[in-house]
Each structure stands twice: as structure tokens, then as C-alpha cells.
PDB file of C-alpha atoms in Angstrom:
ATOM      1  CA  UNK A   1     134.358  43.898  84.096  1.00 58.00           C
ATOM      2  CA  UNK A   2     134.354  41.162  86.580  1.00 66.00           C
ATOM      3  CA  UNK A   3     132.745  41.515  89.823  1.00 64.00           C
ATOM      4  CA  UNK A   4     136.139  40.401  92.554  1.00 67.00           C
ATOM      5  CA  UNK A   5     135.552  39.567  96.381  1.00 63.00           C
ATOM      6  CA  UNK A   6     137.367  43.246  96.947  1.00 66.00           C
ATOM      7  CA  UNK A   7     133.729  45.017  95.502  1.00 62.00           C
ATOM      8  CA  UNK A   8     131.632  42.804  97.527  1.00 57.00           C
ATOM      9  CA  UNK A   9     132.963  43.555 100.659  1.00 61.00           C
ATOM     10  CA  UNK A  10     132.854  47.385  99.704  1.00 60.00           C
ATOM     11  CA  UNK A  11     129.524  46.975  99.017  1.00 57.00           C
ATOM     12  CA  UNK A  12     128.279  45.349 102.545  1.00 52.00           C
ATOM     13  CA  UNK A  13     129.924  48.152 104.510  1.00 55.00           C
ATOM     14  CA  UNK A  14     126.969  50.553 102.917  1.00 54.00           C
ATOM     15  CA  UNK A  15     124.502  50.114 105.566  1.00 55.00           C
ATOM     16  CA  UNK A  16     121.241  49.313 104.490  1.00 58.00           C
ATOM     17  CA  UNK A  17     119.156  50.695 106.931  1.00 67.00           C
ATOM     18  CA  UNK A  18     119.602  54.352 106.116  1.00 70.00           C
ATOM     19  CA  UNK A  19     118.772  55.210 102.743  1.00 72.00           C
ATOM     20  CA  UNK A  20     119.947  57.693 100.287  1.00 74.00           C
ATOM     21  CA  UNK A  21     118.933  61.238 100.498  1.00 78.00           C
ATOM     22  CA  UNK A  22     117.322  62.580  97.479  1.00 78.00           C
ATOM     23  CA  UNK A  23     116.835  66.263  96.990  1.00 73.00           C
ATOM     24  CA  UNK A  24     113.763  66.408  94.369  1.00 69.00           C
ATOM     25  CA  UNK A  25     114.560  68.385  91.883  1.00 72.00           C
ATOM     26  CA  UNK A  26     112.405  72.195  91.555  1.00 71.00           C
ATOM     27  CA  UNK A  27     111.273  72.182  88.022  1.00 76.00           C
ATOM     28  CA  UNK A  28     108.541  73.624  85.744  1.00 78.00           C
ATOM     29  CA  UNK A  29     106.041  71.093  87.053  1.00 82.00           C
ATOM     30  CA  UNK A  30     106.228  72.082  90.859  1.00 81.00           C
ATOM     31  CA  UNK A  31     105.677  75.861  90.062  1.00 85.00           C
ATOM     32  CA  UNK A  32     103.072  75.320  88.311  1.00 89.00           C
ATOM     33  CA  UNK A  33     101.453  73.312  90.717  1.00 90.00           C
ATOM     34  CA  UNK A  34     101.928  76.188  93.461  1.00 90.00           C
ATOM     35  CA  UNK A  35     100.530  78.420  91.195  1.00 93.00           C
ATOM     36  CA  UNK A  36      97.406  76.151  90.427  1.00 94.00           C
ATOM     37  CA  UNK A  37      96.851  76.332  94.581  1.00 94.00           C
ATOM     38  CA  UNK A  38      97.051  79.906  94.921  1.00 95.00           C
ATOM     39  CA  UNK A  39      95.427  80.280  92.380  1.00 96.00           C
ATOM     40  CA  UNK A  40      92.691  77.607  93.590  1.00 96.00           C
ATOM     41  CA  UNK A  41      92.650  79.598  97.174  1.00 96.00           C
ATOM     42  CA  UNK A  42      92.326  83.069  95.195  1.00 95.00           C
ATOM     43  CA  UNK A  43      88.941  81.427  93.833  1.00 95.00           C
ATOM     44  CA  UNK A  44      87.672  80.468  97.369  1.00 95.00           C
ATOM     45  CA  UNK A  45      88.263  83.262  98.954  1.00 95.00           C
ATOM     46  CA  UNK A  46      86.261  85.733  96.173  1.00 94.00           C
ATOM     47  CA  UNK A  47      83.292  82.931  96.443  1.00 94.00           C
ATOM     48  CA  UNK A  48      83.319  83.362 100.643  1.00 95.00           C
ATOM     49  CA  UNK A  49      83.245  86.714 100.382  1.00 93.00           C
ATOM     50  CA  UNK A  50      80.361  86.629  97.788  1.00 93.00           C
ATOM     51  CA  UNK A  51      78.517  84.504 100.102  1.00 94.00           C
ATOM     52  CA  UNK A  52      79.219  85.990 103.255  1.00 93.00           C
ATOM     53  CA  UNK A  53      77.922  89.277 101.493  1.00 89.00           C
ATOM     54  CA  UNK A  54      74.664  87.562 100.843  1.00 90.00           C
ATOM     55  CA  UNK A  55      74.127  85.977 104.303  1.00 92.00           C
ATOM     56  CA  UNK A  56      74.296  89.639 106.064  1.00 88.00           C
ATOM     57  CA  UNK A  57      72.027  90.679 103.443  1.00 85.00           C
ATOM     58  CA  UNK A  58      69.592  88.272 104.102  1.00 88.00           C
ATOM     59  CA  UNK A  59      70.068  88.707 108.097  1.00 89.00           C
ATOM     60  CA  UNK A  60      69.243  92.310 107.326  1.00 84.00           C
ATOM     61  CA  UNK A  61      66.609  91.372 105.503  1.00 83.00           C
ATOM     62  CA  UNK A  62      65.448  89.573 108.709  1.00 86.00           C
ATOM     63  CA  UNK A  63      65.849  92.166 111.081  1.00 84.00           C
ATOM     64  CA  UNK A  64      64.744  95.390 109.314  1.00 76.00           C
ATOM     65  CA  UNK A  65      62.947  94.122 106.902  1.00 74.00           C
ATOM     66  CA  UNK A  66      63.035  95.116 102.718  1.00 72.00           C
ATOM     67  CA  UNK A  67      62.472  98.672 103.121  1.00 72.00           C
ATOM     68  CA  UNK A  68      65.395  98.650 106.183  1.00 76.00           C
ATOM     69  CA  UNK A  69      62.416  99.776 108.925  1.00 85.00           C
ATOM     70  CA  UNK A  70      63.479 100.435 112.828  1.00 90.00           C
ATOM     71  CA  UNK A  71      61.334 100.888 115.518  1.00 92.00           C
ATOM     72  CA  UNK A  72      62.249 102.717 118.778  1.00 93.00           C
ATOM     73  CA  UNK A  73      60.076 104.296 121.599  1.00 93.00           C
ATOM     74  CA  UNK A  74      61.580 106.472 124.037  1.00 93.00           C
ATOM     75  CA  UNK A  75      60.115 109.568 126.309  1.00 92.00           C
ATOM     76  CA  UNK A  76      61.614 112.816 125.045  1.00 92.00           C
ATOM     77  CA  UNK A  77      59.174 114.893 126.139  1.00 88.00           C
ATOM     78  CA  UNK A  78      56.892 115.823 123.230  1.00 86.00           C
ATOM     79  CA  UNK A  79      53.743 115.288 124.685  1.00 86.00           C
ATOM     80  CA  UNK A  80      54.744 111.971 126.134  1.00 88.00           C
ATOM     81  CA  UNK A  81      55.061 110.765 129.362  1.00 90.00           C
ATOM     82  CA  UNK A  82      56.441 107.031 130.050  1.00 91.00           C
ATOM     83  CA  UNK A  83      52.575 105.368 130.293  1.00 93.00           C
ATOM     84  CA  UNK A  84      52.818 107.219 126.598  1.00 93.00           C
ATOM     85  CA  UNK A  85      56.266 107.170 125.308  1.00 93.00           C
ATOM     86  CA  UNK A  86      56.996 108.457 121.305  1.00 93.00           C
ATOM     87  CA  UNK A  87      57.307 106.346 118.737  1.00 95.00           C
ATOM     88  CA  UNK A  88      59.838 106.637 116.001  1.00 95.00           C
ATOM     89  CA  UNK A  89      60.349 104.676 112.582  1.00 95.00           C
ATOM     90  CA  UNK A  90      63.499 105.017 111.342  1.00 94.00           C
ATOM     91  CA  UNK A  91      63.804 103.932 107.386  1.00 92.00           C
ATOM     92  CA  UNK A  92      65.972 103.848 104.491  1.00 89.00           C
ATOM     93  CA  UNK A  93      63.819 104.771 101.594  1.00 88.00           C
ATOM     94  CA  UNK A  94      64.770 104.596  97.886  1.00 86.00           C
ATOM     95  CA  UNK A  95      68.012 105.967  99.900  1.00 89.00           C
ATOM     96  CA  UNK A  96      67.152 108.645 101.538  1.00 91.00           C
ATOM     97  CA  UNK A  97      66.879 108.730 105.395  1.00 93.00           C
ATOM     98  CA  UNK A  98      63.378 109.452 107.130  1.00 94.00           C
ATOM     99  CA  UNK A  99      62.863 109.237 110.552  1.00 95.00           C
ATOM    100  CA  UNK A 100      58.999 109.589 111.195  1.00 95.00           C
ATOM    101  CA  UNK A 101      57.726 110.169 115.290  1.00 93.00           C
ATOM    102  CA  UNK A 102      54.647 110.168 116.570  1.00 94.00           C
ATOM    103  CA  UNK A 103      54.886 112.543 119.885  1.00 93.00           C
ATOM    104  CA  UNK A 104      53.192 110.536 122.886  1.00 90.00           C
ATOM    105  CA  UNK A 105      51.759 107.509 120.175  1.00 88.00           C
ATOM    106  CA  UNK A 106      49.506 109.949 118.795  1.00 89.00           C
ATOM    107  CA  UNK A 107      49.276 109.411 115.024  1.00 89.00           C
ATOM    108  CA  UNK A 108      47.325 112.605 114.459  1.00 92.00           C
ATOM    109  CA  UNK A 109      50.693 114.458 115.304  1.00 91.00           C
ATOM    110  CA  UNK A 110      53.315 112.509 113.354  1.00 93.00           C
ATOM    111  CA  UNK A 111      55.974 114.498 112.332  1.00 93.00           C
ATOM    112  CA  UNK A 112      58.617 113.735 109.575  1.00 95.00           C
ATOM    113  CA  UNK A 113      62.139 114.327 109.580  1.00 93.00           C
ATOM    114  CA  UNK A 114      63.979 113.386 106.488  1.00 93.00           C
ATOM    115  CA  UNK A 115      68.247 112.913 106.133  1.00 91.00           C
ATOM    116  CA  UNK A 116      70.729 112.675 104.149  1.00 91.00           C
ATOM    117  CA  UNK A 117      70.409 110.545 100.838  1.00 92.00           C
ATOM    118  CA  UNK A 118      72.762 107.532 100.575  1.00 91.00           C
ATOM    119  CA  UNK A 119      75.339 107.195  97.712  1.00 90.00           C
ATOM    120  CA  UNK A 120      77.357 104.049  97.081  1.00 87.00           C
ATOM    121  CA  UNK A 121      76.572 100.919  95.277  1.00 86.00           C
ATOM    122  CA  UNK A 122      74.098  98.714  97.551  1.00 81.00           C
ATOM    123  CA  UNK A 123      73.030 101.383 100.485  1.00 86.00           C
ATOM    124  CA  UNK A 124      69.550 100.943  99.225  1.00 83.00           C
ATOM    125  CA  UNK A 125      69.859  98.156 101.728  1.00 83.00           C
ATOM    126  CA  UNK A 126      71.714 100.153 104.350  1.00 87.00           C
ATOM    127  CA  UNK A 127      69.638 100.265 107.918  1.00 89.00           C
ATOM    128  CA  UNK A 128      68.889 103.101 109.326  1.00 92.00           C
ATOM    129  CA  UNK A 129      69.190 102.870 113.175  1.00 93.00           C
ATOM    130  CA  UNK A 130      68.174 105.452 116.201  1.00 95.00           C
ATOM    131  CA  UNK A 131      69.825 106.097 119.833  1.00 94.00           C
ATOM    132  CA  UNK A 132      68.601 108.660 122.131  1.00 94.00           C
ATOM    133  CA  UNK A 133      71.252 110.340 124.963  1.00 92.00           C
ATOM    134  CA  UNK A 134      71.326 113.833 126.663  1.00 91.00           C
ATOM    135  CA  UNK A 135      74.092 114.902 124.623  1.00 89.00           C
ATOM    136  CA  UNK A 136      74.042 118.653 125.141  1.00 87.00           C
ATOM    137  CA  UNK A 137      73.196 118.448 129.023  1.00 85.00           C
ATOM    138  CA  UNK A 138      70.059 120.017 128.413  1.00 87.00           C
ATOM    139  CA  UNK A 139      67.597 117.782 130.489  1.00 87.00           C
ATOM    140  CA  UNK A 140      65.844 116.434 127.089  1.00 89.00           C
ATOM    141  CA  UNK A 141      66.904 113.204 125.105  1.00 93.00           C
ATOM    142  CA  UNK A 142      68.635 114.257 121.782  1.00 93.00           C
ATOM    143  CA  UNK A 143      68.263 112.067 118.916  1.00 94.00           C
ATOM    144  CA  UNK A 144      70.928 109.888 117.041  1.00 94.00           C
ATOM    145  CA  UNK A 145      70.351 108.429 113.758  1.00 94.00           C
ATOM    146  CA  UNK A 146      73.076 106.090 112.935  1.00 94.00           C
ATOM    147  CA  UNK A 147      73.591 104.969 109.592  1.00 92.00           C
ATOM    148  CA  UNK A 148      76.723 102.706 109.163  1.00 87.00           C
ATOM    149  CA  UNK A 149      79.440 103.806 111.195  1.00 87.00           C
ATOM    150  CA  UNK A 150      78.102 107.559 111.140  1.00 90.00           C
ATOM    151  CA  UNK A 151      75.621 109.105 113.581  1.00 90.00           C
ATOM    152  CA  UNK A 152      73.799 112.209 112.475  1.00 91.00           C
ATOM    153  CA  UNK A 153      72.812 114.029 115.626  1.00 92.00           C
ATOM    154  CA  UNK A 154      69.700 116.372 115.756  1.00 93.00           C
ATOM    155  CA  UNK A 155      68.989 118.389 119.123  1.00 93.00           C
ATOM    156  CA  UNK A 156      65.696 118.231 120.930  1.00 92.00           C
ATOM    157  CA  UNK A 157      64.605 122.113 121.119  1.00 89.00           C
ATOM    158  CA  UNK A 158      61.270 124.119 121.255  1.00 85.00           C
ATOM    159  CA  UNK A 159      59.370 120.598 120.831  1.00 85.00           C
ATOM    160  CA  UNK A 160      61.064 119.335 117.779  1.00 88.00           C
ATOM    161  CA  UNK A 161      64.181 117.909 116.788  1.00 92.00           C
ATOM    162  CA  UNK A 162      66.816 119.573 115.156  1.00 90.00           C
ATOM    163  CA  UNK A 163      69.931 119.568 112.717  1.00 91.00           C
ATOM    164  CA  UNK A 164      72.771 119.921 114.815  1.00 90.00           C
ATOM    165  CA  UNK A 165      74.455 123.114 113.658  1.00 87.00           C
ATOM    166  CA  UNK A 166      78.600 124.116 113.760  1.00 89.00           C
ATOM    167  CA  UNK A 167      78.187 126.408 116.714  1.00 88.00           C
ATOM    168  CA  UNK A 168      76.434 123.150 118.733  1.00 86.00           C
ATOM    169  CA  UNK A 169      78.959 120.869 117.082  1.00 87.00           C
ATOM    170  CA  UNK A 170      81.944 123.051 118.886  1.00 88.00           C
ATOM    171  CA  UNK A 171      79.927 123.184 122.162  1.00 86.00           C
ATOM    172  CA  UNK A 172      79.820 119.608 122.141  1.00 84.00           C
ATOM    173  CA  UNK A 173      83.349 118.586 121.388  1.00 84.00           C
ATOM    174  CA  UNK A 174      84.394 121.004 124.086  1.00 84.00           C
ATOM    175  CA  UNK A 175      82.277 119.242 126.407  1.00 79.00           C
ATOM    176  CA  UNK A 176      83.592 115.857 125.515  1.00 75.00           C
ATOM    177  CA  UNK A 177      86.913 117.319 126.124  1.00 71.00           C
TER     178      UNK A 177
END
């Protein structure tokens, strides 16, 4: 076929300065690609969280030590007075909470309280903290011993500390109220 004067001129009115659009075509190749990424992001993520995991347990490690120790002193009026305030160790031993106090800083007296144990994979490593607040509007500092995002309350009565029973655990939701 010969090329005529008519097909050139037909050809220059195609402008050359916008080009052809090409719609790529979706085949095997580009879902498997896609799948390769998410795939790829999958991976990161599981190795983040793996190493996130092991930076808090190593800040832990930091702050409360191997044995998950915390130290608090507060007056709660067990032979104390603020020149000689009690001191408390809060621990997480072999799982198990213990909460040891020394009324006034007097070693002679310590006292041991011991909690719940700990169930789970990895709360050998769980720390044990303490808070002390007036909770039953008594006059005397009750004692909080938190343990992840639970706080297991024992009373300050007759010169010890106490499990919190039902009857005080209505009393206080109806004063909360």
C-alpha cells in the first residue's frame, strides 16, 4: 500500500504534544505485587510489636527492678508521725502480690500483707504499685495496691490494713454516687 499526500496530512493534524492515554492493564503480576506489600507490612508490624514489647520490659526493668519492687512512704498513722512516716515495699514475687510496711520505719514491726497471685503468660514481670487516699471518710489513709489496670483496696482499721469486704464495697459505691 502506498503512502498518498491524503495520509500525510491526516497524520499532522494528530497533535504531538499530548500523548496517548494508556490504561495499564491489571494482571496476575500487579496482584501479586500488592500482596507481596501487605504481606511485607504484615511482617513489620509483628516485628514492632515484638520490639516495642521488649523496650517496656526493659523500662520496667529500670524502674522496678527484676523482682518488680516499689517503694512508698506515707503517714497512716501506725505509729508514725510525718518526722517518721511508714514505709511500704510493694512486690511482685514469683506472682504473687506482697506488700510489706514497716509502721513509723521501724523494722522490728514489719508487717506482711500478701495478694492475689497473678495468672497470665508474662505477669511475673507485672509491677506492683501503691496509692494511699481516705477512701471511706474515716480520717485514716486507706491503702491501694494497683496492679495493671486493677486496684485492690484494703481499709486502714484497728492499726492494720484490711481486705475490703462486700458490705464496705457497697458503702463505698454509694458514696461515690
Amino acid at each position: 500500500m502506498a503512502v498518498t499526500s491524503k495520509d500525510l496530512r491526516n497524520n499532522a493534524r494528530i497533535s504531538p504534544s499530548r500523548p496517548l492515554t494508556i490504561v495499564p492493564r491489571v494482571g496476575v503480576n500487579s496482584v501479586m505485587y500488592l500482596i507481596t506489600g501487605l504481606l511485607a507490612l504484615l511482617a513489620i508490624y509483628a516485628v514492632m510489636g515484638n520490639v516495642v514489647g521488649w523496650g517496656r520490659e526493659r523500662l520496667d526493668d529500670l524502674r522496678y527492678g527484676a523482682t518488680r519492687t516499689f517503694h512508698a512512704q506515707a503517714v497512716v498513722g501506725h505509729d508514725d508521725n510525718p518526722a517518721t512516716p511508714s514505709h511500704f515495699v510493694a512486690m511482685n514475687l514469683n506472682r504473687q502480690v506482697v506488700v510489706i510496711y514497716m509502721p513509723g520505719g521501724d523494722s522490728t514491726k514489719t508487717r506482711v500483707i500478701t495478694g492475689p497471685y497473678l495468672f497470665g503468660a508474662g505477669e511475673d514481670k507485672t509491677p506492683v504499685l501503691l496509692d494511699f487516699a481516705d477512701l471511706n471518710n474515716d480520717g485514716a489513709l486507706d491503702m491501694l495496691v494497683k496492679v495493671k489496670n486493677e486496684a485492690i483496696v484494703y481499709l486502714n482499721r484497728n492499726g492494720q490494713f484490711e481486705p475490703i469486704s462486700a458490705e464496705d464495697r457497697a458503702l463505698l459505691m454509694e458514696m461515690r454516687r
